[in-house]
Structures are given as C-alpha cells and as structure tokens.
Backbone as JSON, one array per atom type, in Angstrom:
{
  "sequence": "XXXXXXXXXXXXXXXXXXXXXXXXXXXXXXXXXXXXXXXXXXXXXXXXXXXXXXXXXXXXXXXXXXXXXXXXXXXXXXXXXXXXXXXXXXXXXXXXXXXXXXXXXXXXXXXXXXXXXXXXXXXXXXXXXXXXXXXXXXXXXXXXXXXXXXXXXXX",
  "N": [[59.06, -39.04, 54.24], [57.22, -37.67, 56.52], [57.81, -33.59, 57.97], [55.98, -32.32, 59.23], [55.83, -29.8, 58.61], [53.41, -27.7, 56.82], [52.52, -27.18, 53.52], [50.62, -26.65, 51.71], [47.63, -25.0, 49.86], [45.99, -22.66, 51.81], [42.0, -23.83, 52.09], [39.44, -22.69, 49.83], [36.87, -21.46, 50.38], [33.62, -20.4, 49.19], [31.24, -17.97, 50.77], [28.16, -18.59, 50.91], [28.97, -20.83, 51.1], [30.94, -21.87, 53.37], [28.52, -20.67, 55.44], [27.07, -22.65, 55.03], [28.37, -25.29, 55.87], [28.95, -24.52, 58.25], [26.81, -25.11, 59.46], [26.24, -27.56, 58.69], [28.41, -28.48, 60.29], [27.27, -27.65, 63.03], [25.31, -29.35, 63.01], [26.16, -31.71, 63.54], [27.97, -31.71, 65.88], [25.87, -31.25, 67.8], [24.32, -33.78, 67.17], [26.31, -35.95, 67.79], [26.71, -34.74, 70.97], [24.73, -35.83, 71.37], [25.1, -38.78, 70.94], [26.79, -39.06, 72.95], [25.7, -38.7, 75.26], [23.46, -40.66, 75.54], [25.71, -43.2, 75.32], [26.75, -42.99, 77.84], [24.79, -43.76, 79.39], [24.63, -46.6, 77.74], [26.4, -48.45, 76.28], [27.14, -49.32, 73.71], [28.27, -50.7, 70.29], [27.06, -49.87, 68.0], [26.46, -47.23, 69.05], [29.2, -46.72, 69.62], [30.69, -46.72, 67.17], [29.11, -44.69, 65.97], [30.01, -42.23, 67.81], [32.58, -42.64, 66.58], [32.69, -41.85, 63.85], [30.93, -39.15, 64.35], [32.85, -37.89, 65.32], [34.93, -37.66, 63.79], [33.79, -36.62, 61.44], [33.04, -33.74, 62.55], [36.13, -32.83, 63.46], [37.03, -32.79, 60.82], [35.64, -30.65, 59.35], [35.64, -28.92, 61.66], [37.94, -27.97, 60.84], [38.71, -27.3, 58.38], [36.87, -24.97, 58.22], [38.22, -23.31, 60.09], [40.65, -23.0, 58.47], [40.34, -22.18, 56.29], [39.94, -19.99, 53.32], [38.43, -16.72, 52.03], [37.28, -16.53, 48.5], [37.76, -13.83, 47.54], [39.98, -13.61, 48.89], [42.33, -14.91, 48.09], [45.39, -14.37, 46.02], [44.99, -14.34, 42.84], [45.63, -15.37, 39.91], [44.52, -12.95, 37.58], [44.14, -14.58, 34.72], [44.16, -16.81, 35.11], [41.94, -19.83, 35.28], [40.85, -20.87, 38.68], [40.11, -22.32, 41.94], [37.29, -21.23, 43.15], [36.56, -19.5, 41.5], [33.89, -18.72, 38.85], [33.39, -20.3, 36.05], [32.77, -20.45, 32.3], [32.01, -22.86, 29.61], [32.16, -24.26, 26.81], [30.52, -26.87, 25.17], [31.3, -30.3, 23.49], [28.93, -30.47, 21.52], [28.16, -27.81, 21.35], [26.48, -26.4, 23.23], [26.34, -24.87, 26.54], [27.79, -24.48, 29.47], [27.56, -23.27, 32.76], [29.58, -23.22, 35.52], [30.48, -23.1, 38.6], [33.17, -23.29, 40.51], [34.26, -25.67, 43.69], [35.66, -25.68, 46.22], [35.65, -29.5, 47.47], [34.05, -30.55, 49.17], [31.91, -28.4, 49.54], [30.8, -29.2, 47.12], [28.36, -30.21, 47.33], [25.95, -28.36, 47.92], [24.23, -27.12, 46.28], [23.24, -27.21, 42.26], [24.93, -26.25, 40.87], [27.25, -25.52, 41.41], [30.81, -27.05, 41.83], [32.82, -29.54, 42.46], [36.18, -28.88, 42.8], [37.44, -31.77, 42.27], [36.31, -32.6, 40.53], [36.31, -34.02, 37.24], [35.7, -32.17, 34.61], [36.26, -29.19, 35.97], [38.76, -30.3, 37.01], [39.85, -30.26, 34.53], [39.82, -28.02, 33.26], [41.27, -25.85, 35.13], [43.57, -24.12, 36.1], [43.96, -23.1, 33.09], [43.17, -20.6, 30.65], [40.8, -18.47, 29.18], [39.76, -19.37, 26.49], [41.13, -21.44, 25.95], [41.25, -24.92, 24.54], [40.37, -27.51, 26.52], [41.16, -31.45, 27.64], [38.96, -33.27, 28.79], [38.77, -35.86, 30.98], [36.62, -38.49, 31.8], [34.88, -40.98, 33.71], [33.23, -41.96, 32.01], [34.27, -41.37, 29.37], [36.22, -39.34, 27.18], [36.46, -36.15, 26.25], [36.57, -32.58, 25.04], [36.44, -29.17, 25.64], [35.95, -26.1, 25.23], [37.44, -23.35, 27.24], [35.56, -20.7, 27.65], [34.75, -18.25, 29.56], [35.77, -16.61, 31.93], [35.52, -16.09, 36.31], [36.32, -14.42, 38.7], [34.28, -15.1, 41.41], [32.71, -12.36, 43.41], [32.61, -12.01, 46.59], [30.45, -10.04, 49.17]],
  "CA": [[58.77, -38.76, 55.64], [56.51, -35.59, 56.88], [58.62, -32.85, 58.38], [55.17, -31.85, 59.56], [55.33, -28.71, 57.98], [52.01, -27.64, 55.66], [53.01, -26.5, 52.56], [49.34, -26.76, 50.67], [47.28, -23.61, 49.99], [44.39, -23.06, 52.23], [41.31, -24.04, 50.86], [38.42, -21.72, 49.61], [35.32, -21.5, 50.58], [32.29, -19.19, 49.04], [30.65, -17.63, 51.77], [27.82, -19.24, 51.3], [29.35, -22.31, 51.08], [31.14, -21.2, 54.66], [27.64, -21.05, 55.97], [26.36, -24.52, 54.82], [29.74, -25.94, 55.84], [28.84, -24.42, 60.07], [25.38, -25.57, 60.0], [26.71, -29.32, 58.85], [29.04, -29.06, 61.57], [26.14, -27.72, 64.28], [24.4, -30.35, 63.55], [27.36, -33.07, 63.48], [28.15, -30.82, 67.42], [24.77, -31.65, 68.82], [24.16, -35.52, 67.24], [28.0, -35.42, 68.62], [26.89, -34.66, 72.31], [23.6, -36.73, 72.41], [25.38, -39.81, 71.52], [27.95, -39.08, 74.46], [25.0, -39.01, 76.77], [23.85, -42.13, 75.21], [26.82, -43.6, 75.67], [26.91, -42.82, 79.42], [23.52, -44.91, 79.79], [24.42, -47.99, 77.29], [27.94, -48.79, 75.84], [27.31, -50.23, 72.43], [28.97, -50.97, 69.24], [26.61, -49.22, 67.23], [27.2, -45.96, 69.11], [30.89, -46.07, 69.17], [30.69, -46.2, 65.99], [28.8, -43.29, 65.48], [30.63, -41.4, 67.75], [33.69, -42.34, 66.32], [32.27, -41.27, 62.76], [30.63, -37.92, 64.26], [33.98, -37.28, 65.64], [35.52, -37.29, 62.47], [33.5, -35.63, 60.59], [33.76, -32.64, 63.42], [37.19, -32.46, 63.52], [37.47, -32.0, 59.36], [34.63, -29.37, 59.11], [36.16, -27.17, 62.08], [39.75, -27.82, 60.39], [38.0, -26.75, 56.93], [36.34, -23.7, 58.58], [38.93, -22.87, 60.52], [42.06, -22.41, 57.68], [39.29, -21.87, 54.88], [39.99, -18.46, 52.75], [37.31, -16.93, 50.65], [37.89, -16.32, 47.22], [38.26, -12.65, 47.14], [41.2, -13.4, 49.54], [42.63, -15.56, 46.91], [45.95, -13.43, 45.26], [44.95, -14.91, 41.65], [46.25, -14.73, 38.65], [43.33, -13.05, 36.58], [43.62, -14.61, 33.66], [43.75, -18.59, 34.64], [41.09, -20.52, 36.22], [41.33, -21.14, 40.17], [38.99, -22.72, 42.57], [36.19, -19.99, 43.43], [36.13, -18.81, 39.7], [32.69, -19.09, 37.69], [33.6, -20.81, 34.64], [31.62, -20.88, 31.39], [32.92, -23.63, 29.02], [31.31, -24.54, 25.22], [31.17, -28.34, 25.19], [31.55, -30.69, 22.15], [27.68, -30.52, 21.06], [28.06, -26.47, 21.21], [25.7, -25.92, 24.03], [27.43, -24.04, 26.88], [27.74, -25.28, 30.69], [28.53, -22.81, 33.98], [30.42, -23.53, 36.91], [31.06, -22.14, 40.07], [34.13, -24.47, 40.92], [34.04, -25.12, 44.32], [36.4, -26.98, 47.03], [34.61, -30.54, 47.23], [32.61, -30.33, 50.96], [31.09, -27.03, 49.51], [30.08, -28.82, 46.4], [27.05, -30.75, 47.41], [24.98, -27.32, 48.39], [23.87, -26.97, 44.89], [23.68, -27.99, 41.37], [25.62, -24.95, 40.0], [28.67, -26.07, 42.03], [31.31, -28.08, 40.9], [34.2, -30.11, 43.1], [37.32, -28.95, 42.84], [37.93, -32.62, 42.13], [35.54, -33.11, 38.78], [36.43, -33.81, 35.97], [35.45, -31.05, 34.33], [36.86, -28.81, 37.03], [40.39, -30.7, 37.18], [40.35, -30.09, 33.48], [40.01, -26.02, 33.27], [42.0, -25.73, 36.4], [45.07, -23.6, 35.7], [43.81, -22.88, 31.59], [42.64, -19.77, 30.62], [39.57, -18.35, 28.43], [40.04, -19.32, 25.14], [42.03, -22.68, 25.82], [40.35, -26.2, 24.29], [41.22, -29.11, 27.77], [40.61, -32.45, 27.17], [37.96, -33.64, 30.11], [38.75, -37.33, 31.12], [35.36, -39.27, 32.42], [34.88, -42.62, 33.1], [32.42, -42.6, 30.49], [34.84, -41.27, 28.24], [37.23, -38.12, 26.68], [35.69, -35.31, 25.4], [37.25, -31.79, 24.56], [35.49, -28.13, 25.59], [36.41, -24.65, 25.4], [37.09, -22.13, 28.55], [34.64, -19.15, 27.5], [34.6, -17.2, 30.25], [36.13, -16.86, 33.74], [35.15, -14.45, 36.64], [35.88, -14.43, 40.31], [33.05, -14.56, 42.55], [33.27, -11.38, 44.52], [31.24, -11.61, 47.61], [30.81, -8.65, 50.57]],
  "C": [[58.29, -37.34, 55.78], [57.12, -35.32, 57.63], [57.65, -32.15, 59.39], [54.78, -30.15, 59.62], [54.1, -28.62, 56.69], [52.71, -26.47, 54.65], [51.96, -25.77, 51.79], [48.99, -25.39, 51.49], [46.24, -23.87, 50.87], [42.95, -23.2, 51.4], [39.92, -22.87, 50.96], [37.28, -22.22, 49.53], [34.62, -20.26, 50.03], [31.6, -18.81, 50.43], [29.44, -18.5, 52.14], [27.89, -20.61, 51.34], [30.21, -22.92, 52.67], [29.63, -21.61, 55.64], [26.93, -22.33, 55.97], [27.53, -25.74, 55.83], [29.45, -25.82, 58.36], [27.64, -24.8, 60.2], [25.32, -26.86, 59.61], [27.62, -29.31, 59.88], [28.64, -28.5, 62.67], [25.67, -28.64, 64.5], [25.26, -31.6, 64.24], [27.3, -33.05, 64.72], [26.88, -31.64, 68.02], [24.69, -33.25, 68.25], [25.39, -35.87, 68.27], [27.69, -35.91, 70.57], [25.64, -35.51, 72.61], [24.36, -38.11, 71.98], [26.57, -40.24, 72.76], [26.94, -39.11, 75.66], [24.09, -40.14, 76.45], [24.39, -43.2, 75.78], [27.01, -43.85, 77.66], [25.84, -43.76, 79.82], [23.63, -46.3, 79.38], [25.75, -47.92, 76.53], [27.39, -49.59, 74.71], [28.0, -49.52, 71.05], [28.98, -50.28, 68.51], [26.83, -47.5, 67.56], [28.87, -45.63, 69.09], [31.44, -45.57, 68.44], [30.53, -44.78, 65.12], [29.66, -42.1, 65.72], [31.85, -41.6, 67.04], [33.82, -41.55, 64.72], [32.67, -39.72, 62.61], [32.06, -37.2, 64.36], [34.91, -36.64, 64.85], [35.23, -36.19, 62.0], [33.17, -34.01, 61.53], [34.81, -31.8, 63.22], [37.52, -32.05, 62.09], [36.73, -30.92, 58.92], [35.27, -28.33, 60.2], [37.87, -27.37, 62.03], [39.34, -26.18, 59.31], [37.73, -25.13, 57.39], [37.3, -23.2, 59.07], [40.59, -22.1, 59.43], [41.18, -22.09, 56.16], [39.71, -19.8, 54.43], [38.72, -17.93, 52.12], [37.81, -16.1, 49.37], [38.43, -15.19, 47.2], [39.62, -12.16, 47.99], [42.7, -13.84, 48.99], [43.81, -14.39, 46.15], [45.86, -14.39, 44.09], [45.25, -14.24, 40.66], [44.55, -14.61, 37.63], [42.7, -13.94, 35.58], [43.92, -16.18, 33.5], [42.88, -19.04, 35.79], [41.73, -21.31, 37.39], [40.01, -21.2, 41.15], [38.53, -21.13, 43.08], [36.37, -19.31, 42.49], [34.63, -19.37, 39.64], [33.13, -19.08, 36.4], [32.35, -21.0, 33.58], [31.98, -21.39, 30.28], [31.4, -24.22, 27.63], [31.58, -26.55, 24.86], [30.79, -28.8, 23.62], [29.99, -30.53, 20.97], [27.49, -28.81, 20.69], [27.19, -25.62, 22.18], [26.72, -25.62, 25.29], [26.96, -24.26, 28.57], [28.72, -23.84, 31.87], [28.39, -23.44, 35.03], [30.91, -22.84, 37.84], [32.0, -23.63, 40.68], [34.8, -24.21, 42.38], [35.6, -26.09, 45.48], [34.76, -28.51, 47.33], [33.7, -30.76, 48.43], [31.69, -29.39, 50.34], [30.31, -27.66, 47.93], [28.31, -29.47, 46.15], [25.8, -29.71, 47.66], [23.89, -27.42, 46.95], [24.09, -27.45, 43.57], [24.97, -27.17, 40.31], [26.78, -25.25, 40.49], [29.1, -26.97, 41.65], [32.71, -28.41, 41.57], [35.0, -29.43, 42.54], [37.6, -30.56, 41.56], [37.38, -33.45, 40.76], [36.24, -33.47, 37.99], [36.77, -32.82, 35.34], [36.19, -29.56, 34.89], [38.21, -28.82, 36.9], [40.65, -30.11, 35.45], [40.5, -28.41, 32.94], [40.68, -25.72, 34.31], [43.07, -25.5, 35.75], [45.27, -23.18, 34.23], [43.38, -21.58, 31.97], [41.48, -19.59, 29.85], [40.0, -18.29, 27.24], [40.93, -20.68, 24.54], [40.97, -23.81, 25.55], [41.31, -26.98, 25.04], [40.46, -30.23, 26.83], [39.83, -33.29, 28.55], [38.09, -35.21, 30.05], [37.44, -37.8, 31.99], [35.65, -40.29, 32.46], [33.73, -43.08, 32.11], [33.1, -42.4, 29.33], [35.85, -39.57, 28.07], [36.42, -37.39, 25.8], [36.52, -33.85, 25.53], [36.23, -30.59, 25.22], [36.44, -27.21, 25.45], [36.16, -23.4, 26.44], [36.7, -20.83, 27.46], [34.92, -18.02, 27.89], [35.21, -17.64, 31.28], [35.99, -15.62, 34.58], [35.33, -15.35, 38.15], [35.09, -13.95, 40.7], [33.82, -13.23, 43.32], [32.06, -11.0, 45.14], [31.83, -10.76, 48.36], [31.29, -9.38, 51.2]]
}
C-alpha cells in the first residue's frame, strides 16, 4: 500500500534535453487547446480520445520538467556511472561506443543519447571505469568494458 510519500530520486535532465522536453510539451499545450475548441463545436470519439491522450502526455512532461534536476546538480559519486554521465565502453569486437546516458523522454533527441532504460545503459549503471558488465539484449549477452566516465557539465 502507498503511504503516498515519494521516495525516488528526481530525474535528470541535460539542459538541452530540458529544452526539447518544453517545446514537446508547447506543442502537446496548443494541439491540447485546439482540440478543446473542437470539442465545443462537435463531441466525438475520435477527439476525446485525443484529448484524453494530449492530456496525458501534458501532465507527465510538466511533472518531468517540473521535479527534473540537471546533472551538475546531481551529488555523484565520481567514480561510478549515473544517469547524465558520458560513458565510453570497449565492446566485444574491440571497437569503442559513447554514451551520453540519458533519462528515457530525453533520449529520443539524438543518436548519441542513450535511455536510462537500455540495455547497455542498465548495464554500466552503478560500475565504474575499468569494470567488464554483462549487457543482456534480446538478441543476446554480450560483455564490454567501462573506459571512461565524465559528467556532463553544462552552464
């Protein structure tokens, strides 16, 4: 049973991942208010829908924005990987893969970004530089080595 106390950390956002994050929920805001005047002219199914969608996705983008930290607010422990790190990891072939590991809304901006919730990601999460994880896929198990790690530090 929830006590309805929040225990969980807030989540981190990159700045510009912050900015991508208020200009998906501008737009969400205005689709938002034209199907409410819509709505006022024709009552259907298909808009309810929507709004009940837009509504959603509203209310979790100005949660997100609203209790969002950014990394350099982050008290981290230097020396183990933590969302808003740039990771640089040596995979089984020897060729060498970075990551800017991101919370998962922020990681569709780019290809350099990397969920929280990856794979890859979940598997350096909480290791340090110099540790071999074992990366579960559904294509399969494969092994790498944390390289490098560096908090972003934006102005």
């Amino acid at each position: 049973m929830s006590t309805g106390t929040r225990t969980t950390t807030p989540p981190v956002l990159t700045e510009d991942g912050r900015a991508w994050l208020q200009s998906r929920l501008d737009r969400a805001t205005e689709r938002l208010l034209r199907v409410e005047r819509d709505l006022a002219v024709e009552r259907t199914e298909e808009l309810l829908q929507e709004r009940w969608k837009l509504s959603a996705q509203v209310d979790e983008l100005s949660r997100l924005l609203a209790e969002a930290v950014a990394p350099r607010e982050v008290r981290d422990d230097p020396s183990i990987v933590e969302v808003g790190d740039e990771v640089v990891v040596e995979l089984p072939d020897a060729s060498r893969e970075s990551l800017l590991i991101v919370h998962p809304l922020e990681a569709g901006m780019d290809e350099h970004r990397t969920s929280s919730e990856a794979p890859l990601a979940k598997a350096v999460l909480g290791h340090r530089p110099g540790d071999r994880v074992t990366v579960e896929t559904p294509g399969g198990v494969y092994a790498c080595t944390i390289l490098e790690r560096r908090r972003i530090d934006e102005a």
